XYZ file of C-alpha atoms in Angstrom:
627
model
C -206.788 175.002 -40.437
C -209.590 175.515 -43.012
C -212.596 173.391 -43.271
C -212.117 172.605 -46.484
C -208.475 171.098 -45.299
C -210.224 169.456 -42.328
C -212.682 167.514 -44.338
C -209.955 166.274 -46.544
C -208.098 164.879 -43.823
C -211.303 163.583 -42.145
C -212.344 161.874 -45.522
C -208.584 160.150 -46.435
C -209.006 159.309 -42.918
C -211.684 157.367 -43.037
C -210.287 155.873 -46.445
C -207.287 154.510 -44.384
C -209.642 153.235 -42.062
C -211.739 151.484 -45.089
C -208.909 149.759 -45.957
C -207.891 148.623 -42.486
C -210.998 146.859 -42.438
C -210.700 145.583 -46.035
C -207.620 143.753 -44.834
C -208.696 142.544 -41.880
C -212.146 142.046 -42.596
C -212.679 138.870 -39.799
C -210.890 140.153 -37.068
C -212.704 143.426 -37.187
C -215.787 141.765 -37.388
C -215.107 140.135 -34.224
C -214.211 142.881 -32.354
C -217.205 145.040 -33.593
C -219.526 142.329 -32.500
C -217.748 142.352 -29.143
C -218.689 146.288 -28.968
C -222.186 146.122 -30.390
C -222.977 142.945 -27.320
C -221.321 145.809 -24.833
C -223.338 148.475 -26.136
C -226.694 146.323 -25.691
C -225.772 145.211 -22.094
C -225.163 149.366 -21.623
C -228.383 149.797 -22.568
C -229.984 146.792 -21.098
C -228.437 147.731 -17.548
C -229.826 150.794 -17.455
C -233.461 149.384 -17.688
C -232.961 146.794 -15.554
C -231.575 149.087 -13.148
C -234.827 151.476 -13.702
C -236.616 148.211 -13.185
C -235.233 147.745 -10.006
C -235.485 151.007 -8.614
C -239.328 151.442 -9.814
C -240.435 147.800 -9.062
C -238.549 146.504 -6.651
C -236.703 148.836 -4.252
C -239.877 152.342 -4.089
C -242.618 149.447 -3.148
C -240.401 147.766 -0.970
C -239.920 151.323 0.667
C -243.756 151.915 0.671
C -244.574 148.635 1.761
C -241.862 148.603 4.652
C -241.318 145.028 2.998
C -238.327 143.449 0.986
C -239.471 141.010 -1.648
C -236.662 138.598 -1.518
C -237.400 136.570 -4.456
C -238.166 139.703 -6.744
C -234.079 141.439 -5.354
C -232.148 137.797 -6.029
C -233.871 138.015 -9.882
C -232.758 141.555 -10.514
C -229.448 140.518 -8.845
C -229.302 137.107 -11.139
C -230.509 139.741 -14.312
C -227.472 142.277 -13.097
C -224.637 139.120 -12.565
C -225.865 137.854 -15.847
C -225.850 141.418 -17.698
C -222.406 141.918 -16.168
C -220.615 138.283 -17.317
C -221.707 139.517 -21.237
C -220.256 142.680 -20.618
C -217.258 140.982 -19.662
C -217.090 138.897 -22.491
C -218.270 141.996 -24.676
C -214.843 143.814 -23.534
C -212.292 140.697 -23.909
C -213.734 139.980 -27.773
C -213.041 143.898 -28.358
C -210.430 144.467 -26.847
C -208.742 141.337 -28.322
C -209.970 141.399 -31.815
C -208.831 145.651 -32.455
C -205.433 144.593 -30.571
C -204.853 141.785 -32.756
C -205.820 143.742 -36.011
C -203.751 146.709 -35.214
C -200.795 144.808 -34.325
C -201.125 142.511 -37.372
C -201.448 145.651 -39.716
C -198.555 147.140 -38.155
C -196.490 144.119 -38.618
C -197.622 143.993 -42.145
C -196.794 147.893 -43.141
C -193.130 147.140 -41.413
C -193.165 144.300 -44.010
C -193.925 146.177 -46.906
C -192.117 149.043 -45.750
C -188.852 146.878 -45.415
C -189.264 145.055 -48.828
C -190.120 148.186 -50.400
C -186.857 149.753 -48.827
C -184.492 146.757 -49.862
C -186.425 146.945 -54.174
C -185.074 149.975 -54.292
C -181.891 151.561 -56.038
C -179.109 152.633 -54.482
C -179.676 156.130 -55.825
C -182.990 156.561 -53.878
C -181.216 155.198 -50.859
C -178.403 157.624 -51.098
C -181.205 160.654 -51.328
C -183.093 159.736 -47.700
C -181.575 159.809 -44.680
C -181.674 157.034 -42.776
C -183.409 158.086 -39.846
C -186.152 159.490 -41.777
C -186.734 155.807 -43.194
C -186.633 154.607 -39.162
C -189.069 156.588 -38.898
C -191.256 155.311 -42.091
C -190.806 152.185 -40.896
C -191.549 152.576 -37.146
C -192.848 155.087 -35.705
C -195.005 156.167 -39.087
C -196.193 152.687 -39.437
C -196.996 153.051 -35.994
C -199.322 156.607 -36.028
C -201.211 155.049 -38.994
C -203.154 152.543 -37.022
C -203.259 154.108 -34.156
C -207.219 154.653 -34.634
C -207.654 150.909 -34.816
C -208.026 150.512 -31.106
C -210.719 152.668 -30.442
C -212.299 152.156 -33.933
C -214.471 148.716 -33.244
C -215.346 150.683 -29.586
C -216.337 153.404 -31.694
C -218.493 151.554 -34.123
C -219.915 149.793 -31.136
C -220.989 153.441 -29.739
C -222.608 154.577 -32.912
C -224.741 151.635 -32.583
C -225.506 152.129 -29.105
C -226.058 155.768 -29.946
C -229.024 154.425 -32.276
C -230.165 152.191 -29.757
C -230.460 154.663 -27.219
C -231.980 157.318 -28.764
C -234.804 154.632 -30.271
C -235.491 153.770 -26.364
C -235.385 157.348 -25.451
C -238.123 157.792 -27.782
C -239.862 154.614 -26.867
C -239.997 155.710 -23.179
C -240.893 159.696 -23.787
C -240.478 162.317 -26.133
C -239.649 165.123 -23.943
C -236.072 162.873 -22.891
C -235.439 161.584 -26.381
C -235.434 166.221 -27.310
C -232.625 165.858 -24.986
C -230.841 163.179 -26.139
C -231.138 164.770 -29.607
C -229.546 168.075 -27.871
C -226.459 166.161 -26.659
C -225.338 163.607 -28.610
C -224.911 165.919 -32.003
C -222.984 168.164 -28.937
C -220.699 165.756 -28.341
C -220.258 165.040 -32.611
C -219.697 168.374 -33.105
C -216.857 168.853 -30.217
C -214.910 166.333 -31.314
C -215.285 167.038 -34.533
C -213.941 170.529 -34.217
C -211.327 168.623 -31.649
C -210.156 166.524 -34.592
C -209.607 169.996 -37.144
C -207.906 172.165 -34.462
C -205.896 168.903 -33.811
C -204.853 167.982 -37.492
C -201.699 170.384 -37.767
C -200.364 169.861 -34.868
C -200.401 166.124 -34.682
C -199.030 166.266 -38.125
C -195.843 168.189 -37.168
C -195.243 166.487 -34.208
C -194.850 163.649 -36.798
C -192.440 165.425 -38.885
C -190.165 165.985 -35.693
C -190.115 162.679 -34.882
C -188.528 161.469 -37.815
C -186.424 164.717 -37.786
C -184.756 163.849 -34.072
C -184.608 160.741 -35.362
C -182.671 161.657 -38.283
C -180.054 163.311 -36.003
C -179.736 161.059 -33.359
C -179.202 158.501 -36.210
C -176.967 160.702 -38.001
C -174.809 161.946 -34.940
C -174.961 157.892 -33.442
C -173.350 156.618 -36.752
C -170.452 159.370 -36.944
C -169.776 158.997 -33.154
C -166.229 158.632 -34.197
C -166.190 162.069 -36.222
C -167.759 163.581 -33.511
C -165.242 162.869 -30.838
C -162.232 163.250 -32.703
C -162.876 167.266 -34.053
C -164.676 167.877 -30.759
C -168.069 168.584 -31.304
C -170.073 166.921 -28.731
C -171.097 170.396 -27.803
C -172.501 171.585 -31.141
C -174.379 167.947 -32.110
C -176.206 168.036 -28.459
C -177.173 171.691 -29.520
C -178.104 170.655 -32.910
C -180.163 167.525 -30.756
C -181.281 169.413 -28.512
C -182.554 172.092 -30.878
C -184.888 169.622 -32.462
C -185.914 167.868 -29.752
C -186.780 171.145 -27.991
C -189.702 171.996 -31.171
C -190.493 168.108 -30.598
C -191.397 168.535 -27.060
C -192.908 172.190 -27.681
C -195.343 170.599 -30.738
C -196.421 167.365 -28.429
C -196.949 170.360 -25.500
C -199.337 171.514 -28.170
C -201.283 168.431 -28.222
C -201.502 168.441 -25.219
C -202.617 171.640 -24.206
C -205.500 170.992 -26.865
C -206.632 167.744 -25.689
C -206.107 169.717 -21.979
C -208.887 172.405 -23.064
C -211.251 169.668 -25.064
C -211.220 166.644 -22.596
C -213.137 168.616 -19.721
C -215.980 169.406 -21.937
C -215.780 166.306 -23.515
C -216.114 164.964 -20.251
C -219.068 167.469 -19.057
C -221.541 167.357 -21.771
C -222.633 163.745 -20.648
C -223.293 165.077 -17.192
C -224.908 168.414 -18.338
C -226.808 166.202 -20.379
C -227.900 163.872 -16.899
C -229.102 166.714 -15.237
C -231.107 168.459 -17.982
C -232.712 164.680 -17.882
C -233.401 164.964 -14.138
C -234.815 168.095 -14.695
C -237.388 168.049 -17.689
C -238.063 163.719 -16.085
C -239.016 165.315 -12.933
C -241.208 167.302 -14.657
C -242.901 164.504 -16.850
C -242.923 162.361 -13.263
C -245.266 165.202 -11.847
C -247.344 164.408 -14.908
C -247.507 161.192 -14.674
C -246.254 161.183 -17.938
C -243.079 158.807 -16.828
C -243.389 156.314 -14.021
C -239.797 156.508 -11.392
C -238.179 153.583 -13.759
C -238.276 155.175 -16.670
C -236.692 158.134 -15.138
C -233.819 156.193 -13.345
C -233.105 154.783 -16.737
C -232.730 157.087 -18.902
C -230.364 159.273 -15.916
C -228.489 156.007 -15.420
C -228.235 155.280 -19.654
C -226.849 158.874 -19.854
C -224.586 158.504 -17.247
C -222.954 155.082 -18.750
C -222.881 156.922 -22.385
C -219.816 159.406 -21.849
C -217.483 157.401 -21.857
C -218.265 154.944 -24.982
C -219.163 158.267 -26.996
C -215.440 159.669 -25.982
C -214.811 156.730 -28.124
C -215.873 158.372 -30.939
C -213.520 161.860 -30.152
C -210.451 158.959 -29.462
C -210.898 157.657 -33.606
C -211.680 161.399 -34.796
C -208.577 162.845 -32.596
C -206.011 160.215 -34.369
C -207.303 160.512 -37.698
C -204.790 163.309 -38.698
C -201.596 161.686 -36.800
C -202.878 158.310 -39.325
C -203.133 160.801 -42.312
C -199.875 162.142 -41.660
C -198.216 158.663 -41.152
C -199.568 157.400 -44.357
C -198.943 159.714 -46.450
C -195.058 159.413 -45.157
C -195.625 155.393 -45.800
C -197.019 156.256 -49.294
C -193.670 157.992 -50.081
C -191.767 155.003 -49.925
C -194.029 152.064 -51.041
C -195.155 154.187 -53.987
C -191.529 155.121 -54.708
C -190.494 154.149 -58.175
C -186.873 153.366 -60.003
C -187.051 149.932 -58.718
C -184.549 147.411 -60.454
C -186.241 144.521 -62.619
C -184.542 141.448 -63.180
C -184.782 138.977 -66.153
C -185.125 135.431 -66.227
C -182.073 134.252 -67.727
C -179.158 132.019 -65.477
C -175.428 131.525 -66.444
C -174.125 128.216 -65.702
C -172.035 128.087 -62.312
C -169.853 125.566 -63.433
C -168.533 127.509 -66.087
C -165.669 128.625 -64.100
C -164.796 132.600 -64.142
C -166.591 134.684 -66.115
C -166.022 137.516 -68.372
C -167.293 140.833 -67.808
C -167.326 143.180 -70.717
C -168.377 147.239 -70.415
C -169.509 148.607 -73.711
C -170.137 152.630 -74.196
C -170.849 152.857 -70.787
C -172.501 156.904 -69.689
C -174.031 157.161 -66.061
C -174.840 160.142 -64.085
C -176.454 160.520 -60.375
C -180.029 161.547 -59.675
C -179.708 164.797 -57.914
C -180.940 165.037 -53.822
C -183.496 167.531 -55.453
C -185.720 166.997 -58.247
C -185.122 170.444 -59.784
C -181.375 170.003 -60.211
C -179.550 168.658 -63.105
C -177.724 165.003 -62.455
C -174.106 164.567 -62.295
C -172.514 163.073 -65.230
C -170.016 160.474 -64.282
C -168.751 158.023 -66.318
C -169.086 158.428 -69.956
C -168.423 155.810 -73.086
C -166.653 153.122 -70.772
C -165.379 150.244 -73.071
C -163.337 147.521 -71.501
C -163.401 144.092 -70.402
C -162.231 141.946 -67.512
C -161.536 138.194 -69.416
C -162.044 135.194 -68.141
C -159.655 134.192 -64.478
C -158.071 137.585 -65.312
C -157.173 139.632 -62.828
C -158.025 143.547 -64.024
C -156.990 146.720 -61.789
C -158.208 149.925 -61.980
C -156.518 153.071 -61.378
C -157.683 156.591 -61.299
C -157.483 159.918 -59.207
C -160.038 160.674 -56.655
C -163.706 161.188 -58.359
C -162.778 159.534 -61.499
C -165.628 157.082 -61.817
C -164.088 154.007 -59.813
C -166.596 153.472 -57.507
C -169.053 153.979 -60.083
C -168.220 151.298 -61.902
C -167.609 148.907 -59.343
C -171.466 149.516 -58.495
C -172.488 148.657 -62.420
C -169.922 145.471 -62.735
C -172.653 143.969 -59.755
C -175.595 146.277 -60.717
C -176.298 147.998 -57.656
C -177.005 150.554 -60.436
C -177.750 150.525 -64.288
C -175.952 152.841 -66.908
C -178.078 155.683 -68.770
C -176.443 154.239 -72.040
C -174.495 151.177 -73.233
C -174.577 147.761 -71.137
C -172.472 145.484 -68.707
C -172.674 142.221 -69.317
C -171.819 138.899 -68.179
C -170.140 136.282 -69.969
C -172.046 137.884 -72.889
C -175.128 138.499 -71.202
C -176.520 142.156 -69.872
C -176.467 142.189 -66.378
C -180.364 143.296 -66.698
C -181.446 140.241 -68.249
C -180.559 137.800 -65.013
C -182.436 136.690 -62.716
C -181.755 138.114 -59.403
C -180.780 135.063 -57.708
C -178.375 134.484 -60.816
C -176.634 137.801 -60.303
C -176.353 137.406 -56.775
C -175.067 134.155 -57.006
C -172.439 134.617 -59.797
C -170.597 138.342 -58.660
C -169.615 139.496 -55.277
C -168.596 142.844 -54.500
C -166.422 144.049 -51.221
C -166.706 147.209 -50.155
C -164.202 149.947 -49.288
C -166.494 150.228 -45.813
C -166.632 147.124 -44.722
C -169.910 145.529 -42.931
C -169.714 143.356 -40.319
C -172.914 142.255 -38.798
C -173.551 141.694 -34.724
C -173.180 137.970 -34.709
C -170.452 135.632 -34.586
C -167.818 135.085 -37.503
C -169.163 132.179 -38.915
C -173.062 134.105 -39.385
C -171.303 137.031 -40.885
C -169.458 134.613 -43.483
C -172.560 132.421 -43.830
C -175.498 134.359 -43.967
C -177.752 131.205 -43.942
C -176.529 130.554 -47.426
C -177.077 126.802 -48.152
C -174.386 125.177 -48.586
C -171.794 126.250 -46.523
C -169.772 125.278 -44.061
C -167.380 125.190 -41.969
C -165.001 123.754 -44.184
C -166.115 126.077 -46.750
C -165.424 129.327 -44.384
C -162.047 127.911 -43.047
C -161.133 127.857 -46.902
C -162.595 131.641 -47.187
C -160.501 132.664 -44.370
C -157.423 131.250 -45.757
C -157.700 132.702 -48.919
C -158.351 135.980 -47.167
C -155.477 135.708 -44.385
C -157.692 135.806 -41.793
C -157.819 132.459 -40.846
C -154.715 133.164 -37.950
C -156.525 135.726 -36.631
C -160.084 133.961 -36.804
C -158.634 131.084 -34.861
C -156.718 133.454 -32.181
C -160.621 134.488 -31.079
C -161.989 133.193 -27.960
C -164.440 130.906 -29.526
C -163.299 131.129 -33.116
C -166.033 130.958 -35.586
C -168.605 131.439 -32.983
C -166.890 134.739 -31.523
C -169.492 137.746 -31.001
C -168.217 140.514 -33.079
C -170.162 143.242 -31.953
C -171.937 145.838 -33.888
C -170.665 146.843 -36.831
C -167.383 144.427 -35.915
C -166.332 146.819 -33.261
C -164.349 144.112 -31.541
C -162.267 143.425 -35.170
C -159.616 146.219 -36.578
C -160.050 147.514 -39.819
C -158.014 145.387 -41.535
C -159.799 142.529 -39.824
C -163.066 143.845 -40.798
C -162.102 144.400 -44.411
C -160.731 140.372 -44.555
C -163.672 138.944 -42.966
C -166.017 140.856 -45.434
C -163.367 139.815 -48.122
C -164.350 136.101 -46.995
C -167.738 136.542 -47.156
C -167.790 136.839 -50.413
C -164.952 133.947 -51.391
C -167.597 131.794 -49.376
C -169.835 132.332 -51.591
C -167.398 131.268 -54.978
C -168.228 134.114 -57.235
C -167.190 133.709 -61.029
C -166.751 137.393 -61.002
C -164.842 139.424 -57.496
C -165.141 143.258 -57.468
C -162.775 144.610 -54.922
C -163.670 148.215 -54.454
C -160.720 149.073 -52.576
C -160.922 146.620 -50.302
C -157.772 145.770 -48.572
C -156.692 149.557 -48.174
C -156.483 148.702 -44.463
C -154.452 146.295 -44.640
C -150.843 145.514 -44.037
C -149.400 145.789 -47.695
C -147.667 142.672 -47.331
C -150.825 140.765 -46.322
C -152.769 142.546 -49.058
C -150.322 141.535 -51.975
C -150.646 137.627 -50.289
C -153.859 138.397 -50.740
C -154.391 139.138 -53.971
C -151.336 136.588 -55.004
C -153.944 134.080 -53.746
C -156.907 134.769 -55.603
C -155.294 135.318 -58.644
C -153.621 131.915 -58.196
C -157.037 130.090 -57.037
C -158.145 132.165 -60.596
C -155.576 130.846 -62.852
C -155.806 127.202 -61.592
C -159.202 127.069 -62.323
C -160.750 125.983 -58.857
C -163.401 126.424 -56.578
C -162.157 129.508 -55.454
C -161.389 130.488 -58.732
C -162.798 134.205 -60.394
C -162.247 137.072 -62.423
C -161.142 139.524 -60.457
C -161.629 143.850 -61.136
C -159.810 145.357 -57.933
C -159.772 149.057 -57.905
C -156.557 149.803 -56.319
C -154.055 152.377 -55.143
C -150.778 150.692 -54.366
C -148.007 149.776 -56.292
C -147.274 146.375 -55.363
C -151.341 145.717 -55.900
C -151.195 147.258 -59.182
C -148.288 145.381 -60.217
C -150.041 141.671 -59.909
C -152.574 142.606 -62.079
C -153.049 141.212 -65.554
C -154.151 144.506 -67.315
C -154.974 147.771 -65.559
C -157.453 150.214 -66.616
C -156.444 154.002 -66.046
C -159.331 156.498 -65.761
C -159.721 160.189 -65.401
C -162.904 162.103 -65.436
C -165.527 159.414 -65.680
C -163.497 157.915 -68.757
C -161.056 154.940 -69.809
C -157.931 157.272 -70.998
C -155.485 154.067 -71.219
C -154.762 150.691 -70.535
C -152.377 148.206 -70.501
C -149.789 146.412 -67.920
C -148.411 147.906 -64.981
C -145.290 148.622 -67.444
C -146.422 149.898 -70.242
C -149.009 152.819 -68.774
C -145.486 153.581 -66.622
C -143.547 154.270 -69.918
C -146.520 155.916 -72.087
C -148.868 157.677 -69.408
C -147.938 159.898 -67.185
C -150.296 161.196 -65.470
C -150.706 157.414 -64.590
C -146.924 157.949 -63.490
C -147.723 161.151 -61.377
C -150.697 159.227 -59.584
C -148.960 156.350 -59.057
C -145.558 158.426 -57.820
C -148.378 160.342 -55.599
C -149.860 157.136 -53.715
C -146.246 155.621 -53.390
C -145.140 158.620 -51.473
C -148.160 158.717 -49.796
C -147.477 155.244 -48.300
C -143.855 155.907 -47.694
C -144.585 158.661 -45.103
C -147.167 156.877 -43.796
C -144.747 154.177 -43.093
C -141.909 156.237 -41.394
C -144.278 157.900 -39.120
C -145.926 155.090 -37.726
C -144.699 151.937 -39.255
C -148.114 149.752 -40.169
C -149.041 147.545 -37.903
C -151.947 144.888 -37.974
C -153.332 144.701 -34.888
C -154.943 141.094 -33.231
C -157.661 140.771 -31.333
C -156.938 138.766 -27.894
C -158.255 138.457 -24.718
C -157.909 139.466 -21.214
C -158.168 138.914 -17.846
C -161.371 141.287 -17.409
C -163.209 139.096 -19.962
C -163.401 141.827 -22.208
C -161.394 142.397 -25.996
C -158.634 144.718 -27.142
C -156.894 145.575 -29.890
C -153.007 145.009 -28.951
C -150.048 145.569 -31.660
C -147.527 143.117 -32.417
């Protein structure tokens, strides 16, 4: 590592550090002053301990005398020294603990709020163990130099203080203190550059392993069903090998540096005892002096290490902020108006007009994906509105702009006349609910995942969201209905049982506008078309429950309850119409449609569909039994 590279990261270094202090001004004020009263009782113990030894305990030896009264002061002097060194430690100890902790807590803050501003498009381009990492373990290495820091401000101090008694008590001793302390400086200083690099890629494998575990964790299922438990704990392994290698590295440095780190303070003692006895032959020191200035070097090596602790984590805090910086200075955040619809309109109408939207490629140099393009066509009020397309046609896509979890390149979405971008946040949220072909399901009980602490809820509210999304029988079939443990991710639910609790989620909510993104594909087609019968009923008879509904769908029976369907191919609207008429004038609408049918057929005869229940058993535990 260059020097040039090494002062950079010592200077941002200390800029991170600046700004600790900046936001925690108080608390590091408090823990400094705990370090400067230890430093003074360091240096105040080593003359009274000189004292001792020179005035007290050689004439006591010459005279063949103790002097009582003269041993219980130095003893009262040492207890009294000793209780401030105590309370010197606590306020230091305490006051970095509490300011690295808080900034921690503060960066996972930021980190988080920063992670849930932005688009789904930046989302989509990080993995998500790499933004673990950001927000733990990064977060973490930043202010990691906190804890020594006030120690090591403290030392600096005490460094002053000691060499201006040095001086004070003989110049030949303070030429040696001048000899070792810029010693120790300049060892950890070079500690700190050889240890730069490698601390900073033992940062980047964290987040790497971390990456994998996450990756290979989350597609468990994948992983077990095409047999490659072998190749992910070689791919693991693999990573965490260079891991353990590049934290070996660290440690073989701080291995070779801590022993001299360790001996210059003692080299240092004895080139003291050696040039003092020298003075003491001159009479140019009396015995006390001596003793303290051995005894003050002695106590110094390990506050002065303090120093080598702050310089040694400085490039693990670089390299952990700069990884923070990526996200919180991330742009292509979404910004929301000010403008509210009224909630007691009843449904809404959502029009598309000239819609074009590509995706951000994973790499800056490449050119973006062009999805959709021109996309007129409008969902009317308590009007159910299907669409239909082959696989990659846009669908998706513009499920995710009818609730803005993106914004077109060109042409708007709007809302009851309004562009989506010009509500409020808490308007959009409250007004449109989408439901996900992946459904969701948090690690609580069913009435928190249908909730989510929205005011205004309850249980009477959720019992009419289950209804509507047939999963009231099955709700109440639980051991302790609403307040059932689901597990992670629903684990203890089916699919289909996922897909209708997340589908009453949102009904709890009453949305003027539903966006079903595929979202009853696992579910018995019987119960989906009673589904979708229901909320296109609760739609036309204007009531709570009551929305405009844009389903992107795939069966025949689904496609056939809906008012108008959209067809698209290629990212564009190529017809529309009923069920009926795209039949009779469209056919590759007929060949997709024909496709999906047969699709379902087979499915059928080789395992007839069957929604399984949740119930309990004697062990205590759940499984999924079929009718």
């Amino acid at each position: 590592m260059s020097s040039k590279t090494s002062a950079d990261v010592l200077a941002r270094g200390l800029r991170v550090l600046g700004r600790a202090i900046r936001e925690q001004p108080r608390i590091f004020a408090v823990a400094v002053a705990g370090s400067v009263l230890f430093g003074a009782m360091v240096i105040g113990s080593a003359y009274v301990i000189g004292a001792v030894v020179g005035d007290v305990v050689v004439p006591s030896v010459t005279r063949g005398a103790v002097e009582v009264q003269a041993l219980a002061l130095a003893a009262a002097v040492l207890i009294g020294i000793s209780l401030l060194r105590v309370v010197a430690i606590f306020g230091r100890r305490l006051g970095a603990g509490y300011m690295q902790y808080r900034l921690q807590a503060s960066y996972r803050r930021q980190v988080t709020r920063r992670y849930l501003d932005l688009p789904l498009s930046w989302h989509q381009r990080h993995a998500t163990g790499t933004l673990l990492s950001n927000a733990n373990s990064d977060v973490e290495a930043i202010w990691y130099p906190i804890a020594p820091l006030p120690f090591a401000v403290g030392t600096l101090v005490m460094v002053v203080g000691a060499v201006a008694a040095l001086f004070a008590t003989d110049w030949a001793l303070a030429l040696v203190g001048l000899a070792v302390f810029p010693a120790l400086f300049t060892l950890n200083v070079v500690y700190s550059r050889r240890m730069a690099p490698r601390q900073a890629r033992a940062q980047r494998l964290r987040a790497e392993v971390s990456g994998i575990a996450h990756e290979s964790f989350d597609g468990a299922l994948v992983v077990k069903t095409m047999g490659r438990e072998a190749q992910e704990t070689r791919r693991f392994g693999a990573r965490a090998g260079e891991l353990r290698d590049a934290l070996i590295s660290v440690g073989r440095l701080r291995g070779l540096f801590d022993p001299l780190l360790e001996t210059l303070p003692s080299v240092g003692t004895l080139a003291v005892l050696v040039v003092g006895a020298a003075r003491l032959s001159q009479q140019a020191i009396t015995v006390a002096e001596l003793v303290s200035v051995a005894f003050l070097f002695t106590v110094l090596a390990v506050p002065v290490r303090a120093i080598g602790w702050v310089l040694a984590e400085l490039p693990r805090s670089v390299a952990g902020w700069d990884r923070v910086q990526q996200v919180l200075g991330a742009t292509g955040e979404m910004t929301y108006g000010g403008r509210t619809l009224d909630p007691a309109a009843g449904a809404a109408t959502l029009a598309f007009a000239d819609v074009s939207f590509h995706y951000e490629p994973a790499e800056a140099h490449l050119p973006g994906a062009q999805v959709l393009g021109e996309v007129t066509f409008t969902v009317p009020a308590g009007r159910t509105v299907a669409l239909v397309g082959p696989t990659g046609a846009g669908k998706s896509t513009i499920a995710a702009l009818a609730v803005r979890l993106v914004d077109p390149d060109r042409g708007t979405v709007a809302l009851d006349g309004v562009d989506l971008r010009e509500l409020a946040g808490a308007a959009l949220a409250g007004d449109v609910a989408l439901v996900a072909q992946v459904p969701f399901v948090f690690d609580d009980t069913v009435r928190a995942n249908i909730t989510l602490d929205r005011a205004g809820i309850g249980d009477d509210d959720v019992w009419a969201a289950l209804r509507l999304a047939e999963a009231d029988g099955f709700v109440a079939a639980l051991p302790d209905g609403l307040d059932t443990m689901v597990g992670e991710r629903g684990t203890s639910l089916s699919g289909g049982q996922r897909q209708r609790l997340t589908l009453a989620r949102a009904l709890a909510g009453r949305p003027r506008l539903l966006v079903l993104d595929d979202a009853t594909s696992a579910v018995d087609p019987r119960v989906e078309a009673a589904i979708l019968a229901g909320l296109r009923g609760a739609a036309a008879d204007g009531g709570a429950a009551g929305a405009s509904i844009l389903v992107v769908a795939y069966r025949r029976a689904t496609i056939a309850l809906a008012d108008e369907v959209i067809y698209v191919e290629q990212g564009r609207v190529v017809a529309r119409g009923t069920h009926a008429d795209l039949l009779a004038t469209v056919p590759g609408y007929v060949d997709l449609v024909t496709a999906y049918e047969q699709a379902e057929q087979e499915r059928a005869e080789s395992r007839p569909y069957q929604d399984p229940e949740v119930v309990p058993v004697t062990t205590g535990l759940e499984v999924e039994l079929d009718r």
